[in-house]
Amino acid sequence: MALRRAAANGLLLQALSYPGNSSSALTRHLHASPGSKKIVGVFYKANEYASLNPNFVGCAENALGIRHWLESQGHRYVVTHDKDGPDSELEKHIPDLHVLITTPFHPAYVTAERIKKAKNLQLLLTAGIGSDHIDLNAAAAAGLTVAEVTGSNVVSVAEDELMRILILVRNFLPGHHQVINGEWDVSKIAYRAYDLEGKTVGTIGAGRIGRRLLQRLKPFNCNLLYHDRLKMDPELEKEIGAHFEEDLDVMLSKCDIIVINTPLTDKTKGMFDKERIGKMKKGVLVVNNARGAIMDTQAVADACSTGHIAGYSGDVWYPQPAPKDHPWRYMPNQAMTPHISGTTIDAQLRYAAGTKDMLERYFKGEDFPAQNYIVKDGELASQYR
């Protein structure tokens, strides 16, 4: 596949031969050409909750709070929650949209087939963090720009992970369910409730979220480990009190609690299969707010059933929304929720503002903040390679 770059009217262009269609080259602007744009947003539907908080901007009804701004500039803004299948509302708009805004919480899966149909598509924005619902290789091959609001929900997710660790360690949920059900049986809870202090906690991935989790764990006097493709700055590592583990499997064998903080890539998809889970301590607790597809779904369910995994908590599933028969719904000692950790009201305001900022830059032909790019100039960001 040949990549040709040219400058025209101060804007970068890309020309690539589209996979399976070598007879013609598809050229796409990296920034907006003049004129009205069709922008489609896909968000979860809030129904009666949409009006209960004026800052609840992440839902379909409130549409990131940018409708008036976009329409006042002559752009068309279509918002839907209906995203799956050939008869979905999103599918109707694929052929002529210019910008698609999606979220990790209600992901619109942007497949190579959809990209091929979207002849006018220039920009894919993720309102939040995590663009793995997009076929990034196909987006790169088509000359598209993919960007997300990097950093917008890292605090939200790190706080949520800490909460989940404590919920699992203290065996909180069964006690809560006793209260709801009118029961009282202390022994049923206490026999598997522990302190967090003194436990070994390892994070797989120590980027923006993983580092914040480690910082929040330090006051609990845990033994902190991390595995990542890059080591932290030595001063930060010393300040946090975390130890780098180069060998993931060695780290797994040491940990009482494992937290997944790595992005979903071709390399990490399904990395926690039966064999790797078997390398964890028996009775390990696992928290995963990263992506559900990093785990082998059935292997996790089986390990929870045997007790090898003593507790599993997270808010990410594959696919999303999770079907009613998803085995994680029925695992013992699980504390699963819908994908909510990164969509607090505070996070919504941050990723709405970041999305608006990138749209403003797009209309002006300006670059985005460098850390926001996931695909630029046909190249994937390093974490997705």
Tab-separated table of C-alpha atoms in Angstrom:
chain	number	residue	atom	x	y	z
A	1	MET	CA	0.000	0.000	0.000
A	2	ALA	CA	1.483	3.246	-1.070
A	3	LEU	CA	1.151	6.426	0.923
A	4	ARG	CA	1.472	9.708	-0.971
A	5	ARG	CA	1.433	13.020	0.783
A	6	ALA	CA	0.869	16.388	-0.822
A	7	ALA	CA	0.155	19.894	0.367
A	8	ALA	CA	-2.843	21.712	-1.014
A	9	ASN	CA	-4.285	24.965	0.328
A	10	GLY	CA	-2.212	24.481	3.445
A	11	LEU	CA	-3.951	21.210	4.302
A	12	LEU	CA	-2.396	17.769	4.445
A	13	LEU	CA	-3.909	15.140	2.173
A	14	GLN	CA	-3.461	11.410	2.102
A	15	ALA	CA	-3.922	9.133	-0.874
A	16	LEU	CA	-4.032	5.426	-0.248
A	17	SER	CA	-5.161	2.459	-2.260
A	18	TYR	CA	-8.087	1.077	-0.298
A	19	PRO	CA	-7.724	-2.608	0.653
A	20	GLY	CA	-9.490	-4.786	-1.875
A	21	ASN	CA	-9.945	-1.883	-4.277
A	22	SER	CA	-6.537	-1.264	-5.815
A	23	SER	CA	-7.996	0.273	-8.974
A	24	SER	CA	-8.809	3.568	-7.271
A	25	ALA	CA	-7.190	5.703	-4.608
A	26	LEU	CA	-9.188	7.186	-1.757
A	27	THR	CA	-8.076	10.655	-0.788
A	28	ARG	CA	-9.247	12.198	2.482
A	29	HIS	CA	-8.552	15.546	4.079
A	30	LEU	CA	-7.007	15.360	7.518
A	31	HIS	CA	-8.909	18.541	8.392
A	32	ALA	CA	-12.204	20.020	7.330
A	33	SER	CA	-12.730	21.313	3.858
A	34	PRO	CA	-14.957	24.412	3.606
A	35	GLY	CA	-18.706	24.144	4.010
A	36	SER	CA	-21.306	22.550	6.210
A	37	LYS	CA	-20.441	19.219	7.775
A	38	LYS	CA	-22.621	16.311	8.821
A	39	ILE	CA	-21.609	15.197	12.300
A	40	VAL	CA	-23.103	12.073	13.858
A	41	GLY	CA	-22.903	11.320	17.568
A	42	VAL	CA	-23.678	7.933	19.136
A	43	PHE	CA	-24.420	8.027	22.867
A	44	TYR	CA	-26.400	5.996	25.382
A	45	LYS	CA	-30.024	6.970	25.901
A	46	ALA	CA	-30.898	8.459	29.298
A	47	ASN	CA	-34.711	8.609	29.044
A	48	GLU	CA	-36.195	10.158	32.211
A	49	TYR	CA	-32.741	10.728	33.728
A	50	ALA	CA	-31.661	13.126	30.973
A	51	SER	CA	-33.349	16.110	32.626
A	52	LEU	CA	-32.344	15.400	36.230
A	53	ASN	CA	-28.898	16.976	36.039
A	54	PRO	CA	-28.008	19.895	33.756
A	55	ASN	CA	-24.438	18.610	33.534
A	56	PHE	CA	-25.503	15.159	32.355
A	57	VAL	CA	-24.094	15.868	28.893
A	58	GLY	CA	-22.879	12.383	27.943
A	59	CYS	CA	-26.283	10.984	27.009
A	60	ALA	CA	-28.003	11.017	23.632
A	61	GLU	CA	-30.594	13.556	24.726
A	62	ASN	CA	-28.007	16.145	25.811
A	63	ALA	CA	-25.486	15.226	23.109
A	64	LEU	CA	-22.350	16.648	24.779
A	65	GLY	CA	-24.036	20.050	25.033
A	66	ILE	CA	-22.727	21.092	21.619
A	67	ARG	CA	-25.856	20.974	19.442
A	68	HIS	CA	-26.615	24.715	19.481
A	69	TRP	CA	-22.964	25.578	18.862
A	70	LEU	CA	-22.672	23.236	15.877
A	71	GLU	CA	-25.994	24.150	14.298
A	72	SER	CA	-25.371	27.874	14.757
A	73	GLN	CA	-22.344	27.453	12.485
A	74	GLY	CA	-24.379	25.738	9.806
A	75	HIS	CA	-23.400	22.151	10.544
A	76	ARG	CA	-25.844	19.254	10.766
A	77	TYR	CA	-25.700	17.320	14.028
A	78	VAL	CA	-27.433	13.924	14.142
A	79	VAL	CA	-27.492	12.056	17.450
A	80	THR	CA	-28.679	8.503	18.026
A	81	HIS	CA	-28.335	5.575	20.405
A	82	ASP	CA	-29.314	3.079	17.677
A	83	LYS	CA	-25.980	1.794	16.436
A	84	ASP	CA	-26.004	-1.926	15.633
A	85	GLY	CA	-26.974	-3.781	12.508
A	86	PRO	CA	-27.753	-2.929	8.881
A	87	ASP	CA	-31.089	-1.295	9.736
A	88	SER	CA	-29.809	0.893	12.583
A	89	GLU	CA	-30.112	4.657	12.575
A	90	LEU	CA	-26.330	4.972	12.476
A	91	GLU	CA	-26.085	2.796	9.377
A	92	LYS	CA	-28.403	5.162	7.485
A	93	HIS	CA	-25.991	8.045	8.019
A	94	ILE	CA	-22.732	6.192	7.308
A	95	PRO	CA	-22.570	7.011	3.559
A	96	ASP	CA	-22.586	10.815	3.911
A	97	LEU	CA	-21.301	11.727	7.382
A	98	HIS	CA	-18.064	13.693	7.776
A	99	VAL	CA	-17.419	13.206	11.491
A	100	LEU	CA	-18.463	10.357	13.779
A	101	ILE	CA	-18.377	10.880	17.554
A	102	THR	CA	-18.640	7.745	19.677
A	103	THR	CA	-18.005	6.760	23.285
A	104	PRO	CA	-16.545	3.674	24.974
A	105	PHE	CA	-19.652	3.421	27.177
A	106	HIS	CA	-22.069	2.732	24.324
A	107	PRO	CA	-19.629	1.883	21.541
A	108	ALA	CA	-20.550	2.106	17.903
A	109	TYR	CA	-18.326	-0.533	16.338
A	110	VAL	CA	-16.639	1.137	13.368
A	111	THR	CA	-15.683	-1.793	11.199
A	112	ALA	CA	-13.642	-1.854	8.007
A	113	GLU	CA	-16.916	-2.395	6.149
A	114	ARG	CA	-18.446	0.747	7.640
A	115	ILE	CA	-15.313	2.747	6.888
A	116	LYS	CA	-15.435	1.616	3.271
A	117	LYS	CA	-19.074	2.772	3.000
A	118	ALA	CA	-18.323	6.169	4.571
A	119	LYS	CA	-17.025	7.973	1.497
A	120	ASN	CA	-17.145	11.431	3.110
A	121	LEU	CA	-15.789	10.422	6.509
A	122	GLN	CA	-12.745	12.406	7.630
A	123	LEU	CA	-12.650	12.264	11.420
A	124	LEU	CA	-13.460	9.703	14.121
A	125	LEU	CA	-13.653	11.163	17.630
A	126	THR	CA	-13.974	9.230	20.864
A	127	ALA	CA	-15.687	11.232	23.604
A	128	GLY	CA	-13.654	9.622	26.361
A	129	ILE	CA	-10.672	7.288	26.305
A	130	GLY	CA	-10.257	4.063	24.361
A	131	SER	CA	-10.796	3.834	20.616
A	132	ASP	CA	-10.640	0.049	20.241
A	133	HIS	CA	-14.256	-0.036	19.026
A	134	ILE	CA	-12.778	1.342	15.787
A	135	ASP	CA	-10.887	-0.845	13.319
A	136	LEU	CA	-7.774	1.294	13.638
A	137	ASN	CA	-5.838	-0.428	10.870
A	138	ALA	CA	-8.694	0.172	8.440
A	139	ALA	CA	-8.955	3.778	9.588
A	140	ALA	CA	-5.239	4.293	9.021
A	141	ALA	CA	-5.403	2.682	5.590
A	142	ALA	CA	-8.311	4.950	4.635
A	143	GLY	CA	-6.438	8.101	5.607
A	144	LEU	CA	-8.746	8.939	8.500
A	145	THR	CA	-7.843	10.792	11.653
A	146	VAL	CA	-8.834	9.083	14.917
A	147	ALA	CA	-8.591	10.990	18.180
A	148	GLU	CA	-9.856	10.799	21.746
A	149	VAL	CA	-9.971	13.097	24.764
A	150	THR	CA	-6.859	11.761	26.436
A	151	GLY	CA	-6.847	12.214	30.197
A	152	SER	CA	-10.526	13.098	30.443
A	153	ASN	CA	-11.566	10.250	32.711
A	154	VAL	CA	-8.366	8.938	34.280
A	155	VAL	CA	-9.221	10.224	37.762
A	156	SER	CA	-12.729	8.782	37.479
A	157	VAL	CA	-11.482	5.333	36.494
A	158	ALA	CA	-8.655	5.223	39.060
A	159	GLU	CA	-11.058	6.118	41.870
A	160	ASP	CA	-13.481	3.465	40.650
A	161	GLU	CA	-10.733	0.831	40.617
A	162	LEU	CA	-9.811	1.619	44.207
A	163	MET	CA	-13.461	1.267	45.191
A	164	ARG	CA	-13.695	-2.117	43.465
A	165	ILE	CA	-10.557	-3.383	45.185
A	166	LEU	CA	-12.032	-2.525	48.585
A	167	ILE	CA	-15.410	-4.033	47.682
A	168	LEU	CA	-13.751	-7.339	46.798
A	169	VAL	CA	-11.241	-7.412	49.666
A	170	ARG	CA	-13.895	-6.674	52.300
A	171	ASN	CA	-16.485	-9.006	50.733
A	172	PHE	CA	-18.846	-6.052	50.754
A	173	LEU	CA	-21.553	-7.021	48.297
A	174	PRO	CA	-22.868	-10.154	50.057
A	175	GLY	CA	-23.301	-8.091	53.218
A	176	HIS	CA	-25.172	-5.409	51.310
A	177	HIS	CA	-27.417	-8.033	49.754
A	178	GLN	CA	-28.181	-9.415	53.245
A	179	VAL	CA	-29.497	-6.024	54.312
A	180	ILE	CA	-31.690	-5.750	51.229
A	181	ASN	CA	-33.052	-9.257	51.762
A	182	GLY	CA	-33.774	-8.756	55.481
A	183	GLU	CA	-31.075	-11.236	56.568
A	184	TRP	CA	-28.330	-11.100	59.220
A	185	ASP	CA	-25.445	-13.585	59.043
A	186	VAL	CA	-22.072	-12.071	59.953
A	187	SER	CA	-20.215	-15.352	59.491
A	188	LYS	CA	-21.335	-15.582	55.876
A	189	ILE	CA	-19.380	-12.385	55.180
A	190	ALA	CA	-16.521	-12.479	57.672
A	191	TYR	CA	-15.025	-15.814	56.607
A	192	ARG	CA	-13.631	-14.241	53.415
A	193	ALA	CA	-13.206	-10.559	54.344
A	194	TYR	CA	-9.665	-9.159	54.663
A	195	ASP	CA	-7.723	-5.922	55.165
A	196	LEU	CA	-6.108	-4.263	52.160
A	197	GLU	CA	-3.022	-3.316	54.166
A	198	GLY	CA	-0.126	-5.659	53.529
A	199	LYS	CA	-1.557	-7.180	50.365
A	200	THR	CA	0.390	-7.297	47.105
A	201	VAL	CA	-1.354	-5.351	44.359
A	202	GLY	CA	-0.126	-5.409	40.777
A	203	THR	CA	-1.300	-3.271	37.880
A	204	ILE	CA	-0.839	-4.399	34.307
A	205	GLY	CA	-0.296	-1.049	32.676
A	206	ALA	CA	1.007	1.962	34.566
A	207	GLY	CA	0.010	4.812	32.303
A	208	ARG	CA	-2.213	7.688	33.311
A	209	ILE	CA	-4.778	5.508	35.106
A	210	GLY	CA	-2.398	2.892	36.478
A	211	ARG	CA	-0.109	5.513	38.010
A	212	ARG	CA	-3.012	7.277	39.698
A	213	LEU	CA	-4.247	4.008	41.118
A	214	LEU	CA	-0.815	3.251	42.565
A	215	GLN	CA	-0.667	6.730	44.088
A	216	ARG	CA	-4.037	6.186	45.736
A	217	LEU	CA	-2.999	2.768	47.035
A	218	LYS	CA	0.185	4.020	48.702
A	219	PRO	CA	-1.538	5.177	51.949
A	220	PHE	CA	-2.966	1.667	52.390
A	221	ASN	CA	0.572	0.302	52.909
A	222	CYS	CA	0.300	-2.288	50.176
A	223	ASN	CA	3.153	-3.969	48.339
A	224	LEU	CA	2.813	-2.277	44.932
A	225	LEU	CA	3.972	-3.850	41.668
A	226	TYR	CA	3.513	-2.836	38.058
A	227	HIS	CA	4.166	-4.306	34.624
A	228	ASP	CA	4.349	-2.075	31.563
A	229	ARG	CA	6.241	-1.753	28.305
A	230	LEU	CA	7.925	1.345	29.788
A	231	LYS	CA	9.362	1.909	33.251
A	232	MET	CA	8.304	4.939	35.222
A	233	ASP	CA	10.665	7.786	35.883
A	234	PRO	CA	12.842	6.589	38.819
A	235	GLU	CA	11.841	9.540	41.005
A	236	LEU	CA	8.138	8.885	40.462
A	237	GLU	CA	8.635	5.174	41.041
A	238	LYS	CA	10.361	5.946	44.332
A	239	GLU	CA	7.706	8.470	45.348
A	240	ILE	CA	4.892	5.979	44.747
A	241	GLY	CA	6.826	3.074	46.200
A	242	ALA	CA	6.037	0.754	43.292
A	243	HIS	CA	8.340	-1.970	41.974
A	244	PHE	CA	8.671	-2.681	38.234
A	245	GLU	CA	8.143	-6.278	37.131
A	246	GLU	CA	9.529	-6.964	33.668
A	247	ASP	CA	8.065	-10.477	33.464
A	248	LEU	CA	4.251	-10.395	33.606
A	249	ASP	CA	3.853	-14.032	34.568
A	250	VAL	CA	6.300	-13.658	37.445
A	251	MET	CA	4.315	-10.677	38.720
A	252	LEU	CA	1.026	-12.565	38.462
A	253	SER	CA	2.307	-15.295	40.754
A	254	LYS	CA	3.079	-12.721	43.466
A	255	CYS	CA	-0.153	-10.724	43.512
A	256	ASP	CA	-3.140	-10.990	45.819
A	257	ILE	CA	-4.915	-8.423	43.648
A	258	ILE	CA	-4.513	-7.851	39.918
A	259	VAL	CA	-5.764	-4.689	38.171
A	260	ILE	CA	-5.943	-4.492	34.385
A	261	ASN	CA	-4.947	-1.087	33.024
A	262	THR	CA	-3.654	-1.894	29.555
A	263	PRO	CA	-5.380	-0.851	26.311
A	264	LEU	CA	-7.041	-3.405	24.065
A	265	THR	CA	-4.786	-4.090	21.082
A	266	ASP	CA	-4.110	-7.013	18.797
A	267	LYS	CA	-1.469	-8.086	21.326
A	268	THR	CA	-3.617	-7.823	24.447
A	269	LYS	CA	-6.883	-9.227	23.068
A	270	GLY	CA	-7.631	-12.463	24.919
A	271	MET	CA	-4.273	-12.347	26.726
A	272	PHE	CA	-5.851	-13.620	29.941
A	273	ASP	CA	-6.805	-17.082	28.799
A	274	LYS	CA	-7.021	-20.261	30.873
A	275	GLU	CA	-3.238	-20.741	30.819
A	276	ARG	CA	-2.384	-17.230	32.001
A	277	ILE	CA	-5.111	-17.183	34.631
A	278	GLY	CA	-3.593	-20.435	35.894
A	279	LYS	CA	-0.377	-18.522	36.637
A	280	MET	CA	-2.174	-16.286	39.117
A	281	LYS	CA	-2.336	-17.133	42.811
A	282	LYS	CA	-5.282	-19.285	43.793
A	283	GLY	CA	-7.759	-16.931	45.445
A	284	VAL	CA	-6.623	-13.845	43.513
A	285	LEU	CA	-8.906	-10.837	43.188
A	286	VAL	CA	-9.147	-9.239	39.734
A	287	VAL	CA	-10.325	-5.743	38.771
A	288	ASN	CA	-10.734	-4.877	35.102
A	289	ASN	CA	-11.936	-1.451	33.995
A	290	ALA	CA	-9.788	-1.574	30.843
A	291	ARG	CA	-11.575	-3.675	28.211
A	292	GLY	CA	-13.562	-6.890	28.499
A	293	ALA	CA	-11.970	-8.468	25.433
A	294	ILE	CA	-8.566	-8.530	27.161
A	295	MET	CA	-9.987	-11.467	29.119
A	296	ASP	CA	-11.102	-14.826	27.764
A	297	THR	CA	-14.764	-14.617	28.800
A	298	GLN	CA	-15.337	-18.281	29.578
A	299	ALA	CA	-11.930	-18.743	31.207
A	300	VAL	CA	-12.776	-15.986	33.708
A	301	ALA	CA	-16.193	-17.497	34.428
A	302	ASP	CA	-14.669	-20.943	34.953
A	303	ALA	CA	-11.933	-19.595	37.250
A	304	CYS	CA	-14.534	-17.780	39.367
A	305	SER	CA	-16.588	-20.964	39.601
A	306	THR	CA	-13.623	-23.015	40.838
A	307	GLY	CA	-12.433	-20.275	43.212
A	308	HIS	CA	-9.108	-19.792	41.471
A	309	ILE	CA	-10.327	-16.219	41.011
A	310	ALA	CA	-11.904	-15.422	44.390
A	311	GLY	CA	-13.551	-12.239	43.147
A	312	TYR	CA	-13.858	-10.372	39.863
A	313	SER	CA	-15.028	-6.792	39.419
A	314	GLY	CA	-15.120	-4.400	36.513
A	315	ASP	CA	-17.376	-2.438	34.238
A	316	VAL	CA	-16.148	-3.533	30.818
A	317	TRP	CA	-17.643	-6.357	28.790
A	318	TYR	CA	-17.469	-7.702	25.276
A	319	PRO	CA	-19.648	-6.956	23.474
A	320	GLN	CA	-21.271	-3.869	24.960
A	321	PRO	CA	-24.047	-3.645	25.970
A	322	ALA	CA	-23.566	-7.141	27.368
A	323	PRO	CA	-26.241	-9.666	26.314
A	324	LYS	CA	-28.500	-11.055	29.016
A	325	ASP	CA	-26.853	-14.472	28.771
A	326	HIS	CA	-23.293	-13.160	29.216
A	327	PRO	CA	-21.628	-15.597	31.664
A	328	TRP	CA	-20.096	-12.835	33.769
A	329	ARG	CA	-23.566	-11.834	34.932
A	330	TYR	CA	-23.873	-15.141	36.782
A	331	MET	CA	-20.367	-15.737	38.163
A	332	PRO	CA	-19.992	-16.208	41.923
A	333	ASN	CA	-18.278	-13.413	43.879
A	334	GLN	CA	-18.477	-10.889	41.056
A	335	ALA	CA	-19.063	-7.155	41.416
A	336	MET	CA	-19.779	-6.214	37.828
A	337	THR	CA	-21.533	-3.059	36.627
A	338	PRO	CA	-22.369	-1.529	33.239
A	339	HIS	CA	-19.565	0.566	31.742
A	340	ILE	CA	-19.779	3.528	34.119
A	341	SER	CA	-16.357	4.157	35.662
A	342	GLY	CA	-15.269	6.796	33.155
A	343	THR	CA	-18.578	8.554	32.676
A	344	THR	CA	-19.063	10.399	35.943
A	345	ILE	CA	-20.564	13.862	35.572
A	346	ASP	CA	-17.101	15.374	36.098
A	347	ALA	CA	-15.654	13.165	33.370
A	348	GLN	CA	-18.534	13.975	31.017
A	349	LEU	CA	-17.841	17.676	31.313
A	350	ARG	CA	-14.161	17.048	30.569
A	351	TYR	CA	-14.690	14.838	27.542
A	352	ALA	CA	-17.460	17.076	26.191
A	353	ALA	CA	-15.138	20.091	26.403
A	354	GLY	CA	-12.316	18.112	24.800
A	355	THR	CA	-14.541	16.965	21.953
A	356	LYS	CA	-15.679	20.538	21.281
A	357	ASP	CA	-12.079	21.742	21.313
A	358	MET	CA	-11.059	19.166	18.709
A	359	LEU	CA	-14.040	19.991	16.510
A	360	GLU	CA	-13.097	23.687	16.649
A	361	ARG	CA	-9.561	22.802	15.625
A	362	TYR	CA	-10.850	20.504	12.884
A	363	PHE	CA	-12.996	23.260	11.358
A	364	LYS	CA	-9.995	25.642	11.414
A	365	GLY	CA	-7.569	23.094	9.971
A	366	GLU	CA	-5.467	23.060	13.151
A	367	ASP	CA	-3.737	20.107	14.754
A	368	PHE	CA	-5.129	18.515	17.901
A	369	PRO	CA	-3.099	18.155	21.105
A	370	ALA	CA	-0.515	15.519	20.189
A	371	GLN	CA	-1.529	13.101	22.956
A	372	ASN	CA	-5.102	12.945	21.608
A	373	TYR	CA	-4.189	11.291	18.314
A	374	ILE	CA	-4.801	7.572	17.937
A	375	VAL	CA	-4.373	7.535	14.157
A	376	LYS	CA	-2.634	10.360	12.328
A	377	ASP	CA	-0.993	10.403	8.909
A	378	GLY	CA	-1.635	6.685	8.498
A	379	GLU	CA	0.221	5.826	11.719
A	380	LEU	CA	-1.215	4.265	14.865
A	381	ALA	CA	-0.313	5.630	18.292
A	382	SER	CA	2.394	3.568	19.953
A	383	GLN	CA	0.075	1.926	22.506
A	384	TYR	CA	-1.978	0.386	19.680
A	385	ARG	CA	0.909	-1.030	17.657
